[in-house]
Amino acid sequence: MRYWLFKSEPSTWSWDQQVAKGDTGEEWDGVRNYQARNFMREMAVGDRGFFYHSQSEKAVVGTVEVIAEAHPDSTTDDDRWECVDIRALHAAKTPVTLDQIKADPRLSDMVLVKNSRLSVQPVSKAEWQIICDMAGLPG
DNA sequence: GCCAACGTTGGC
DNA sequence: GCCAACGTTGGC
């Protein structure tokens, strides 16, 4: 199983909206970046990811599970763009902020720190465990 | 609201 | 195929 991070502006698509979709989940659509798309193509059903709020909140707020592999993005006719489907798993007891992540030397290599603009990114297993511990999330 | 960083586009 | 211009993102 691999680990990822999905970034969204809460004003566009929030954790609460994702939770409201329940086990049906929702497309992670709207990605128009090749790197992010390529990571989605690597995803397998059952992979886990963090749900991160950018902009005002800047924090990991929960975990999600990939429930469908990459398929064409229904929000565009451009066949270059694909997306996976994800469903909410667990809400963080304590959201882990970008400040906390930056303050932890064990997390200094995270893509979130190094390339803040990438909206879909891989997370190492070690990083996953550290942030789950900080958030009060089941690993 | 600003600006730096970065990705994409299009002209050559 | 290069590179300048432009648009977008996201942290501050």
PDB file of C-alpha atoms (C1' of nucleotides) in Angstrom:
ATOM      1  CA  MET A   1       0.000   0.000   0.000  1.00  0.00           C
ATOM      2  CA  ARG A   2       1.224   3.471  -0.834  1.00  0.00           C
ATOM      3  CA  TYR A   3       0.536   6.809   0.795  1.00  0.00           C
ATOM      4  CA  TRP A   4      -0.357  10.141  -0.779  1.00  0.00           C
ATOM      5  CA  LEU A   5      -1.477  13.660  -0.005  1.00  0.00           C
ATOM      6  CA  PHE A   6      -4.440  15.377  -1.653  1.00  0.00           C
ATOM      7  CA  LYS A   7      -4.545  19.142  -1.411  1.00  0.00           C
ATOM      8  CA  SER A   8      -7.654  21.227  -1.775  1.00  0.00           C
ATOM      9  CA  GLU A   9      -8.774  24.746  -1.076  1.00  0.00           C
ATOM     10  CA  PRO A  10     -11.600  24.338   1.435  1.00  0.00           C
ATOM     11  CA  SER A  11     -13.625  26.962  -0.434  1.00  0.00           C
ATOM     12  CA  THR A  12     -13.529  24.746  -3.525  1.00  0.00           C
ATOM     13  CA  TRP A  13     -13.790  21.263  -2.029  1.00  0.00           C
ATOM     14  CA  SER A  14     -13.588  20.760   1.706  1.00  0.00           C
ATOM     15  CA  TRP A  15     -13.113  17.829   4.047  1.00  0.00           C
ATOM     16  CA  ASP A  16     -16.720  18.268   5.217  1.00  0.00           C
ATOM     17  CA  GLN A  17     -17.945  17.924   1.648  1.00  0.00           C
ATOM     18  CA  GLN A  18     -15.803  14.824   1.216  1.00  0.00           C
ATOM     19  CA  VAL A  19     -17.181  13.318   4.430  1.00  0.00           C
ATOM     20  CA  ALA A  20     -20.723  14.065   3.256  1.00  0.00           C
ATOM     21  CA  LYS A  21     -20.111  11.804   0.244  1.00  0.00           C
ATOM     22  CA  GLY A  22     -19.616   8.885   2.629  1.00  0.00           C
ATOM     23  CA  ASP A  23     -18.451   5.546   1.283  1.00  0.00           C
ATOM     24  CA  THR A  24     -19.625   6.473  -2.210  1.00  0.00           C
ATOM     25  CA  GLY A  25     -16.693   8.850  -2.379  1.00  0.00           C
ATOM     26  CA  GLU A  26     -16.053  11.386  -5.067  1.00  0.00           C
ATOM     27  CA  GLU A  27     -13.807  12.026  -8.036  1.00  0.00           C
ATOM     28  CA  TRP A  28     -10.659  13.961  -7.271  1.00  0.00           C
ATOM     29  CA  ASP A  29     -11.251  15.994 -10.409  1.00  0.00           C
ATOM     30  CA  GLY A  30     -10.001  19.301 -11.686  1.00  0.00           C
ATOM     31  CA  VAL A  31      -6.302  18.409 -11.622  1.00  0.00           C
ATOM     32  CA  ARG A  32      -4.573  20.089 -14.569  1.00  0.00           C
ATOM     33  CA  ASN A  33      -0.988  19.306 -13.780  1.00  0.00           C
ATOM     34  CA  TYR A  34       0.987  16.462 -15.319  1.00  0.00           C
ATOM     35  CA  GLN A  35       2.970  15.562 -12.219  1.00  0.00           C
ATOM     36  CA  ALA A  36      -0.161  15.344 -10.117  1.00  0.00           C
ATOM     37  CA  ARG A  37      -1.926  13.325 -12.806  1.00  0.00           C
ATOM     38  CA  ASN A  38       0.980  10.934 -13.088  1.00  0.00           C
ATOM     39  CA  PHE A  39       0.871  10.263  -9.369  1.00  0.00           C
ATOM     40  CA  MET A  40      -2.841   9.509  -9.627  1.00  0.00           C
ATOM     41  CA  ARG A  41      -2.097   7.024 -12.390  1.00  0.00           C
ATOM     42  CA  GLU A  42       0.225   5.214  -9.974  1.00  0.00           C
ATOM     43  CA  MET A  43      -2.459   4.861  -7.334  1.00  0.00           C
ATOM     44  CA  ALA A  44      -4.112   1.544  -6.539  1.00  0.00           C
ATOM     45  CA  VAL A  45      -7.448   0.841  -4.873  1.00  0.00           C
ATOM     46  CA  GLY A  46      -6.820   0.700  -1.135  1.00  0.00           C
ATOM     47  CA  ASP A  47      -4.008   3.272  -1.095  1.00  0.00           C
ATOM     48  CA  ARG A  48      -4.331   5.832   1.680  1.00  0.00           C
ATOM     49  CA  GLY A  49      -3.932   9.570   1.577  1.00  0.00           C
ATOM     50  CA  PHE A  50      -4.023  12.684   3.698  1.00  0.00           C
ATOM     51  CA  PHE A  51      -6.636  15.316   2.963  1.00  0.00           C
ATOM     52  CA  TYR A  52      -4.922  18.712   3.247  1.00  0.00           C
ATOM     53  CA  HIS A  53      -6.594  22.101   3.346  1.00  0.00           C
ATOM     54  CA  SER A  54      -4.527  24.799   1.647  1.00  0.00           C
ATOM     55  CA  GLN A  55      -4.985  28.568   1.819  1.00  0.00           C
ATOM     56  CA  SER A  56      -6.443  29.725   5.140  1.00  0.00           C
ATOM     57  CA  GLU A  57      -6.174  26.512   7.120  1.00  0.00           C
ATOM     58  CA  LYS A  58      -2.984  24.858   5.864  1.00  0.00           C
ATOM     59  CA  ALA A  59      -3.413  21.609   7.752  1.00  0.00           C
ATOM     60  CA  VAL A  60      -3.889  17.877   7.319  1.00  0.00           C
ATOM     61  CA  VAL A  61      -7.493  17.368   8.394  1.00  0.00           C
ATOM     62  CA  GLY A  62      -8.179  13.700   7.705  1.00  0.00           C
ATOM     63  CA  THR A  63      -7.393  10.540   5.816  1.00  0.00           C
ATOM     64  CA  VAL A  64      -8.912   9.117   2.668  1.00  0.00           C
ATOM     65  CA  GLU A  65      -8.834   5.844   0.764  1.00  0.00           C
ATOM     66  CA  VAL A  66      -8.494   5.413  -2.996  1.00  0.00           C
ATOM     67  CA  ILE A  67     -11.593   3.539  -4.173  1.00  0.00           C
ATOM     68  CA  ALA A  68     -11.172   3.729  -7.961  1.00  0.00           C
ATOM     69  CA  GLU A  69      -8.086   3.850 -10.116  1.00  0.00           C
ATOM     70  CA  ALA A  70      -7.388   6.671 -12.547  1.00  0.00           C
ATOM     71  CA  HIS A  71     -10.094   7.279 -15.139  1.00  0.00           C
ATOM     72  CA  PRO A  72     -10.998  10.203 -17.402  1.00  0.00           C
ATOM     73  CA  ASP A  73     -11.855  13.408 -15.550  1.00  0.00           C
ATOM     74  CA  SER A  74     -15.562  14.022 -16.083  1.00  0.00           C
ATOM     75  CA  THR A  75     -15.131  17.785 -15.741  1.00  0.00           C
ATOM     76  CA  THR A  76     -13.281  18.121 -19.042  1.00  0.00           C
ATOM     77  CA  ASP A  77     -13.374  16.773 -22.594  1.00  0.00           C
ATOM     78  CA  ASP A  78      -9.604  16.977 -22.717  1.00  0.00           C
ATOM     79  CA  ASP A  79      -8.508  13.357 -22.561  1.00  0.00           C
ATOM     80  CA  ARG A  80      -5.138  14.241 -21.065  1.00  0.00           C
ATOM     81  CA  TRP A  81      -6.688  14.645 -17.618  1.00  0.00           C
ATOM     82  CA  GLU A  82      -7.586  11.788 -15.341  1.00  0.00           C
ATOM     83  CA  CYS A  83      -8.565  11.389 -11.735  1.00  0.00           C
ATOM     84  CA  VAL A  84      -9.079   8.763  -9.049  1.00  0.00           C
ATOM     85  CA  ASP A  85     -12.047   8.405  -6.700  1.00  0.00           C
ATOM     86  CA  ILE A  86     -11.517   8.702  -2.954  1.00  0.00           C
ATOM     87  CA  ARG A  87     -13.635   8.336   0.169  1.00  0.00           C
ATOM     88  CA  ALA A  88     -13.125   9.847   3.612  1.00  0.00           C
ATOM     89  CA  LEU A  89     -11.774   7.468   6.244  1.00  0.00           C
ATOM     90  CA  HIS A  90     -10.970   9.289   9.496  1.00  0.00           C
ATOM     91  CA  ALA A  91     -11.037  12.885  10.663  1.00  0.00           C
ATOM     92  CA  ALA A  92      -7.937  14.107  12.448  1.00  0.00           C
ATOM     93  CA  LYS A  93      -8.550  14.597  16.171  1.00  0.00           C
ATOM     94  CA  THR A  94      -6.045  17.414  15.951  1.00  0.00           C
ATOM     95  CA  PRO A  95      -5.351  18.811  12.478  1.00  0.00           C
ATOM     96  CA  VAL A  96      -1.629  18.889  11.762  1.00  0.00           C
ATOM     97  CA  THR A  97      -0.653  22.302  10.500  1.00  0.00           C
ATOM     98  CA  LEU A  98       1.942  23.205   7.930  1.00  0.00           C
ATOM     99  CA  ASP A  99       3.827  25.015  10.690  1.00  0.00           C
ATOM    100  CA  GLN A 100       4.049  21.813  12.723  1.00  0.00           C
ATOM    101  CA  ILE A 101       5.210  19.885   9.678  1.00  0.00           C
ATOM    102  CA  LYS A 102       7.869  22.465   8.898  1.00  0.00           C
ATOM    103  CA  ALA A 103       8.993  22.477  12.523  1.00  0.00           C
ATOM    104  CA  ASP A 104       9.646  18.716  12.574  1.00  0.00           C
ATOM    105  CA  PRO A 105      13.043  17.822  11.108  1.00  0.00           C
ATOM    106  CA  ARG A 106      11.791  14.315  10.326  1.00  0.00           C
ATOM    107  CA  LEU A 107       9.333  15.861   7.875  1.00  0.00           C
ATOM    108  CA  SER A 108      11.693  18.283   6.179  1.00  0.00           C
ATOM    109  CA  ASP A 109      11.847  16.187   3.008  1.00  0.00           C
ATOM    110  CA  MET A 110       8.099  16.126   2.482  1.00  0.00           C
ATOM    111  CA  VAL A 111       6.954  17.249  -0.943  1.00  0.00           C
ATOM    112  CA  LEU A 112       4.528  19.532   0.873  1.00  0.00           C
ATOM    113  CA  VAL A 113       7.506  21.450   2.236  1.00  0.00           C
ATOM    114  CA  LYS A 114       9.701  21.261  -0.845  1.00  0.00           C
ATOM    115  CA  ASN A 115       7.129  21.813  -3.575  1.00  0.00           C
ATOM    116  CA  SER A 116       4.167  23.453  -1.977  1.00  0.00           C
ATOM    117  CA  ARG A 117       2.302  23.924  -5.229  1.00  0.00           C
ATOM    118  CA  LEU A 118       1.935  20.272  -6.172  1.00  0.00           C
ATOM    119  CA  SER A 119      -1.663  19.302  -5.459  1.00  0.00           C
ATOM    120  CA  VAL A 120      -1.282  15.508  -5.453  1.00  0.00           C
ATOM    121  CA  GLN A 121       1.899  14.128  -3.985  1.00  0.00           C
ATOM    122  CA  PRO A 122       3.463  10.986  -2.535  1.00  0.00           C
ATOM    123  CA  VAL A 123       4.044  10.559   1.207  1.00  0.00           C
ATOM    124  CA  SER A 124       6.535   8.068   2.638  1.00  0.00           C
ATOM    125  CA  LYS A 125       5.410   5.459   5.125  1.00  0.00           C
ATOM    126  CA  ALA A 126       7.537   7.093   7.836  1.00  0.00           C
ATOM    127  CA  GLU A 127       5.990  10.498   7.136  1.00  0.00           C
ATOM    128  CA  TRP A 128       2.554   8.914   7.184  1.00  0.00           C
ATOM    129  CA  GLN A 129       3.123   7.404  10.633  1.00  0.00           C
ATOM    130  CA  ILE A 130       4.569  10.592  12.118  1.00  0.00           C
ATOM    131  CA  ILE A 131       1.668  12.733  10.949  1.00  0.00           C
ATOM    132  CA  CYS A 132      -0.929  10.147  11.988  1.00  0.00           C
ATOM    133  CA  ASP A 133       0.596  10.174  15.478  1.00  0.00           C
ATOM    134  CA  MET A 134       0.503  13.968  15.612  1.00  0.00           C
ATOM    135  CA  ALA A 135      -3.095  14.057  14.385  1.00  0.00           C
ATOM    136  CA  GLY A 136      -4.426  11.316  16.635  1.00  0.00           C
ATOM    137  CA  LEU A 137      -5.268   9.274  13.558  1.00  0.00           C
ATOM    138  CA  PRO A 138      -5.191   5.488  13.320  1.00  0.00           C
ATOM    139  CA  GLY A 139      -2.170   4.596  11.230  1.00  0.00           C
TER     140      GLY A 139
ATOM    141  C1'  DG B   1      -3.495  41.516  -1.441  1.00  0.00           C
ATOM    142  C1'  DC B   2       1.123  40.677  -2.729  1.00  0.00           C
ATOM    143  C1'  DC B   3       4.658  38.170  -4.597  1.00  0.00           C
ATOM    144  C1'  DA B   4       7.770  34.211  -5.377  1.00  0.00           C
ATOM    145  C1'  DA B   5       7.907  29.867  -7.461  1.00  0.00           C
ATOM    146  C1'  DC B   6       6.721  27.102 -10.838  1.00  0.00           C
ATOM    147  C1'  DG B   7       4.295  25.027 -14.860  1.00  0.00           C
ATOM    148  C1'  DT B   8       2.492  25.774 -19.397  1.00  0.00           C
ATOM    149  C1'  DT B   9       2.100  27.981 -23.782  1.00  0.00           C
ATOM    150  C1'  DG B  10       3.414  29.697 -28.050  1.00  0.00           C
ATOM    151  C1'  DG B  11       6.536  32.176 -31.140  1.00  0.00           C
ATOM    152  C1'  DC B  12      10.715  31.706 -33.283  1.00  0.00           C
TER     153       DC B  12
ATOM    154  C1'  DG C   1      13.791  22.547 -29.193  1.00  0.00           C
ATOM    155  C1'  DC C   2      14.536  26.798 -26.723  1.00  0.00           C
ATOM    156  C1'  DC C   3      13.033  30.425 -24.044  1.00  0.00           C
ATOM    157  C1'  DA C   4      10.270  34.497 -22.942  1.00  0.00           C
ATOM    158  C1'  DA C   5       5.786  35.581 -21.532  1.00  0.00           C
ATOM    159  C1'  DC C   6       2.071  34.495 -19.070  1.00  0.00           C
ATOM    160  C1'  DG C   7      -1.124  32.311 -15.717  1.00  0.00           C
ATOM    161  C1'  DT C   8      -1.826  29.922 -11.452  1.00  0.00           C
ATOM    162  C1'  DT C   9      -0.961  28.458  -6.891  1.00  0.00           C
ATOM    163  C1'  DG C  10      -0.310  29.034  -2.228  1.00  0.00           C
ATOM    164  C1'  DG C  11       2.247  30.922   1.659  1.00  0.00           C
ATOM    165  C1'  DC C  12       2.859  35.059   3.979  1.00  0.00           C
TER     166       DC C  12
END
